[in-house]
PDB file of C-alpha atoms and ligand atoms in Angstrom:
ATOM      1  CA  MET A   1       0.000   0.000   0.000  1.00  0.00           C
ATOM      2  CA  LYS A   2       2.700   2.417   1.031  1.00  0.00           C
ATOM      3  CA  LEU A   3       4.577   1.721  -2.188  1.00  0.00           C
ATOM      4  CA  ASN A   4       1.496   2.520  -4.239  1.00  0.00           C
ATOM      5  CA  VAL A   5       1.126   5.893  -2.574  1.00  0.00           C
ATOM      6  CA  MET A   6       4.767   6.680  -3.235  1.00  0.00           C
ATOM      7  CA  LEU A   7       4.414   5.690  -6.879  1.00  0.00           C
ATOM      8  CA  ALA A   8       1.356   7.862  -7.253  1.00  0.00           C
ATOM      9  CA  LYS A   9       3.221  10.814  -5.797  1.00  0.00           C
ATOM     10  CA  GLY A  10       6.075  10.217  -8.183  1.00  0.00           C
ATOM     11  CA  MET A  11       3.715  10.199 -11.151  1.00  0.00           C
ATOM     12  CA  LEU A  12       2.144  13.447 -10.024  1.00  0.00           C
ATOM     13  CA  ALA A  13       5.545  15.069  -9.695  1.00  0.00           C
ATOM     14  CA  LEU A  14       6.479  13.916 -13.198  1.00  0.00           C
ATOM     15  CA  LEU A  15       3.244  15.246 -14.612  1.00  0.00           C
ATOM     16  CA  PHE A  16       3.837  18.564 -12.936  1.00  0.00           C
ATOM     17  CA  VAL A  17       7.385  18.827 -14.277  1.00  0.00           C
ATOM     18  CA  SER A  18       6.400  18.037 -17.847  1.00  0.00           C
ATOM     19  CA  ALA A  19       3.447  20.412 -17.706  1.00  0.00           C
ATOM     20  CA  SER A  20       5.563  23.282 -16.452  1.00  0.00           C
ATOM     21  CA  CYS A  21       8.287  22.676 -19.045  1.00  0.00           C
ATOM     22  CA  ALA A  22       5.766  22.842 -21.830  1.00  0.00           C
ATOM     23  CA  ALA A  23       4.037  25.866 -20.368  1.00  0.00           C
ATOM     24  CA  ASP A  24       5.051  28.135 -23.231  1.00  0.00           C
ATOM     25  CA  MET A  25       3.416  25.998 -25.899  1.00  0.00           C
ATOM     26  CA  THR A  26      -0.282  26.192 -26.559  1.00  0.00           C
ATOM     27  CA  ALA A  27      -2.364  23.020 -26.530  1.00  0.00           C
ATOM     28  CA  ARG A  28      -2.519  23.159 -30.335  1.00  0.00           C
ATOM     29  CA  GLN A  29       1.263  23.424 -30.607  1.00  0.00           C
ATOM     30  CA  LEU A  30       1.763  20.552 -28.165  1.00  0.00           C
ATOM     31  CA  ASN A  31      -0.564  18.453 -30.260  1.00  0.00           C
ATOM     32  CA  GLN A  32       1.304  19.270 -33.454  1.00  0.00           C
ATOM     33  CA  PHE A  33       4.538  18.539 -31.673  1.00  0.00           C
ATOM     34  CA  TYR A  34       3.430  15.133 -30.414  1.00  0.00           C
ATOM     35  CA  ASN A  35       1.885  14.143 -33.739  1.00  0.00           C
ATOM     36  CA  ASN A  36       4.750  15.204 -35.976  1.00  0.00           C
ATOM     37  CA  CYS A  37       8.083  16.046 -34.398  1.00  0.00           C
ATOM     38  CA  LEU A  38       8.122  13.271 -31.816  1.00  0.00           C
ATOM     39  CA  GLN A  39       7.767  10.640 -34.549  1.00  0.00           C
ATOM     40  CA  CYS A  40      11.481  11.202 -34.985  1.00  0.00           C
ATOM     41  CA  HIS A  41      12.695  13.263 -32.072  1.00  0.00           C
ATOM     42  CA  ALA A  42      11.702  10.579 -29.564  1.00  0.00           C
ATOM     43  CA  ARG A  43      13.163   7.682 -31.613  1.00  0.00           C
ATOM     44  CA  PRO A  44      16.878   6.982 -31.459  1.00  0.00           C
ATOM     45  CA  ASP A  45      16.911   5.005 -34.740  1.00  0.00           C
ATOM     46  CA  THR A  46      15.925   8.076 -36.812  1.00  0.00           C
ATOM     47  CA  GLY A  47      19.198   9.915 -36.146  1.00  0.00           C
ATOM     48  CA  ALA A  48      17.258  12.957 -34.942  1.00  0.00           C
ATOM     49  CA  PRO A  49      18.505  14.769 -31.846  1.00  0.00           C
ATOM     50  CA  LEU A  50      16.318  13.390 -29.077  1.00  0.00           C
ATOM     51  CA  LEU A  51      14.086  15.435 -26.865  1.00  0.00           C
ATOM     52  CA  GLY A  52      15.773  15.785 -23.486  1.00  0.00           C
ATOM     53  CA  ASP A  53      19.321  15.141 -24.710  1.00  0.00           C
ATOM     54  CA  PRO A  54      21.058  18.464 -23.974  1.00  0.00           C
ATOM     55  CA  SER A  55      24.411  17.415 -25.458  1.00  0.00           C
ATOM     56  CA  LYS A  56      22.858  17.368 -28.945  1.00  0.00           C
ATOM     57  CA  TRP A  57      20.753  20.465 -28.510  1.00  0.00           C
ATOM     58  CA  ASN A  58      23.621  22.622 -27.283  1.00  0.00           C
ATOM     59  CA  ASP A  59      25.314  22.145 -30.662  1.00  0.00           C
ATOM     60  CA  VAL A  60      22.071  23.042 -32.404  1.00  0.00           C
ATOM     61  CA  LEU A  61      21.564  26.161 -30.287  1.00  0.00           C
ATOM     62  CA  ALA A  62      25.081  27.328 -31.083  1.00  0.00           C
ATOM     63  CA  LYS A  63      23.958  27.913 -34.695  1.00  0.00           C
ATOM     64  CA  GLY A  64      21.585  30.629 -33.541  1.00  0.00           C
ATOM     65  CA  GLU A  65      17.819  30.421 -33.401  1.00  0.00           C
ATOM     66  CA  ARG A  66      17.297  32.042 -36.809  1.00  0.00           C
ATOM     67  CA  SER A  67      19.418  29.490 -38.704  1.00  0.00           C
ATOM     68  CA  VAL A  68      17.816  26.619 -36.835  1.00  0.00           C
ATOM     69  CA  LEU A  69      14.374  27.950 -37.763  1.00  0.00           C
ATOM     70  CA  ILE A  70      15.357  28.069 -41.436  1.00  0.00           C
ATOM     71  CA  ASN A  71      16.688  24.485 -41.193  1.00  0.00           C
ATOM     72  CA  VAL A  72      13.380  23.318 -39.726  1.00  0.00           C
ATOM     73  CA  ILE A  73      11.355  25.049 -42.453  1.00  0.00           C
ATOM     74  CA  GLU A  74      13.573  23.934 -45.348  1.00  0.00           C
ATOM     75  CA  GLY A  75      14.606  20.574 -43.887  1.00  0.00           C
ATOM     76  CA  ILE A  76      18.082  19.467 -42.868  1.00  0.00           C
ATOM     77  CA  GLY A  77      19.846  16.142 -43.416  1.00  0.00           C
ATOM     78  CA  SER A  78      17.192  13.448 -43.169  1.00  0.00           C
ATOM     79  CA  MET A  79      14.676  15.792 -41.574  1.00  0.00           C
ATOM     80  CA  PRO A  80      11.883  16.659 -44.034  1.00  0.00           C
ATOM     81  CA  PRO A  81      10.900  20.301 -44.619  1.00  0.00           C
ATOM     82  CA  MET A  82       8.679  21.533 -41.752  1.00  0.00           C
ATOM     83  CA  GLY A  83       9.079  18.169 -40.014  1.00  0.00           C
ATOM     84  CA  TYR A  84       5.892  16.930 -41.745  1.00  0.00           C
ATOM     85  CA  CYS A  85       3.822  19.550 -39.903  1.00  0.00           C
ATOM     86  CA  SER A  86       1.969  21.265 -42.721  1.00  0.00           C
ATOM     87  CA  SER A  87      -0.317  23.086 -40.298  1.00  0.00           C
ATOM     88  CA  CYS A  88       2.591  24.592 -38.358  1.00  0.00           C
ATOM     89  CA  ASP A  89       3.588  28.187 -38.979  1.00  0.00           C
ATOM     90  CA  GLU A  90       6.780  30.045 -38.162  1.00  0.00           C
ATOM     91  CA  SER A  91       5.735  31.031 -34.656  1.00  0.00           C
ATOM     92  CA  ASP A  92       4.810  27.418 -33.892  1.00  0.00           C
ATOM     93  CA  PHE A  93       8.290  26.305 -34.942  1.00  0.00           C
ATOM     94  CA  VAL A  94       9.915  29.003 -32.813  1.00  0.00           C
ATOM     95  CA  GLU A  95       8.081  27.751 -29.721  1.00  0.00           C
ATOM     96  CA  MET A  96       8.927  24.139 -30.553  1.00  0.00           C
ATOM     97  CA  ILE A  97      12.598  24.921 -31.089  1.00  0.00           C
ATOM     98  CA  ARG A  98      12.717  26.759 -27.761  1.00  0.00           C
ATOM     99  CA  PHE A  99      10.999  23.833 -26.091  1.00  0.00           C
ATOM    100  CA  MET A 100      13.289  21.243 -27.652  1.00  0.00           C
ATOM    101  CA  THR A 101      16.496  23.136 -27.013  1.00  0.00           C
ATOM    102  CA  GLY A 102      15.414  24.081 -23.513  1.00  0.00           C
ATOM    103  CA  SER A 103      15.844  27.791 -24.147  1.00  0.00           C
ATOM    104  CA  SER A 104      13.180  29.988 -22.643  1.00  0.00           C
ATOM    105  CA  SER A 105      10.961  32.197 -24.756  1.00  0.00           C
ATOM    106  CA  LYS A 106      10.904  34.804 -22.008  1.00  0.00           C
ATOM    107  CA  LYS A 107      13.917  36.750 -23.213  1.00  0.00           C
TER     108      LYS A 107
HETATM  109  C1  LIG B 201      11.138  12.274 -40.319  1.00  0.00           C
HETATM  110  C2  LIG B 201      11.827  12.555 -39.073  1.00  0.00           C
HETATM  111  C3  LIG B 201      11.719  13.927 -38.462  1.00  0.00           C
HETATM  112  C4  LIG B 201      10.589  14.645 -38.173  1.00  0.00           C
HETATM  113  C5  LIG B 201       9.134  14.263 -38.433  1.00  0.00           C
HETATM  114  C6  LIG B 201      11.035  15.871 -37.531  1.00  0.00           C
HETATM  115  N1  LIG B 201      12.403  15.900 -37.465  1.00  0.00           N
HETATM  116 FE1  LIG B 201      13.548  17.405 -36.726  1.00  0.00          FE
HETATM  117  N2  LIG B 201      15.242  16.405 -37.286  1.00  0.00           N
HETATM  118  C7  LIG B 201      15.281  15.134 -37.817  1.00  0.00           C
HETATM  119  C8  LIG B 201      16.658  14.750 -38.047  1.00  0.00           C
HETATM  120  C9  LIG B 201      17.142  13.426 -38.636  1.00  0.00           C
HETATM  121  C10 LIG B 201      17.449  15.856 -37.634  1.00  0.00           C
HETATM  122  C11 LIG B 201      18.981  15.967 -37.691  1.00  0.00           C
HETATM  123  C12 LIG B 201      19.334  16.522 -39.050  1.00  0.00           C
HETATM  124  C13 LIG B 201      20.826  16.671 -39.253  1.00  0.00           C
HETATM  125  O1  LIG B 201      21.464  17.406 -38.468  1.00  0.00           O
HETATM  126  O2  LIG B 201      21.330  16.046 -40.190  1.00  0.00           O
HETATM  127  C14 LIG B 201      16.527  16.872 -37.148  1.00  0.00           C
HETATM  128  C15 LIG B 201      16.926  18.103 -36.667  1.00  0.00           C
HETATM  129  C16 LIG B 201      16.057  19.031 -36.099  1.00  0.00           C
HETATM  130  C17 LIG B 201      16.468  20.284 -35.515  1.00  0.00           C
HETATM  131  C18 LIG B 201      17.886  20.822 -35.446  1.00  0.00           C
HETATM  132  C19 LIG B 201      18.139  21.611 -36.719  1.00  0.00           C
HETATM  133  C20 LIG B 201      19.557  22.105 -36.805  1.00  0.00           C
HETATM  134  O3  LIG B 201      19.738  23.242 -37.283  1.00  0.00           O
HETATM  135  O4  LIG B 201      20.483  21.362 -36.426  1.00  0.00           O
HETATM  136  C21 LIG B 201      15.341  20.902 -35.053  1.00  0.00           C
HETATM  137  C22 LIG B 201      15.233  22.241 -34.331  1.00  0.00           C
HETATM  138  C23 LIG B 201      14.225  20.055 -35.382  1.00  0.00           C
HETATM  139  N3  LIG B 201      14.695  18.921 -36.017  1.00  0.00           N
HETATM  140  C24 LIG B 201      12.918  20.352 -35.081  1.00  0.00           C
HETATM  141  C25 LIG B 201      11.814  19.603 -35.512  1.00  0.00           C
HETATM  142  C26 LIG B 201      10.454  20.008 -35.323  1.00  0.00           C
HETATM  143  C27 LIG B 201      10.009  21.294 -34.628  1.00  0.00           C
HETATM  144  C28 LIG B 201       9.680  19.038 -35.871  1.00  0.00           C
HETATM  145  C29 LIG B 201       8.167  18.991 -35.982  1.00  0.00           C
HETATM  146  C30 LIG B 201       7.496  20.117 -36.573  1.00  0.00           C
HETATM  147  C31 LIG B 201      10.573  18.016 -36.418  1.00  0.00           C
HETATM  148  N4  LIG B 201      11.872  18.398 -36.173  1.00  0.00           N
HETATM  149  C32 LIG B 201      10.165  16.851 -37.074  1.00  0.00           C
HETATM  150  C33 LIG B 201      14.199  14.340 -38.115  1.00  0.00           C
HETATM  151  C34 LIG B 201      12.865  14.724 -38.006  1.00  0.00           C
END
């Protein structure tokens, strides 16, 4: 019983952390993100930098947000243009890039 309570608390904490990290994205953007970007960015065999792997994203960030945005829109390496998200616009990508790279949009 005690273990169950502890597990439940752990799940709640996890939920809270992920909700607060994604706080800058709207529900629509989160949806687009889950349905498109995570097809690759949560799968190691695609060669895409994985969500939550800062070592990869630091290199990406070093290019500057503007160049990264252009790469997302035009495609880069084996990433297709716009990451398959035809309903995403530029401001959606900016939020997603900030979310993925862990840089805040409150600058
Ligand atoms: C079909 C797989 C795939 C999908 C879908 C995909 N990506 Fe990618 N993405 C990649 C791969 C592979 C790379 C690494 C490309 C390289 O550096 O050669 C990458 C790289 C990136 C980068 C780093 C670009 C840079 O300048 O290094 C960003 C940012 C990114 N993706 C964002 C997104 C976003 C946002 C979405 C959803 C709208 C998305 N990706 C959907 C495969 C994908």
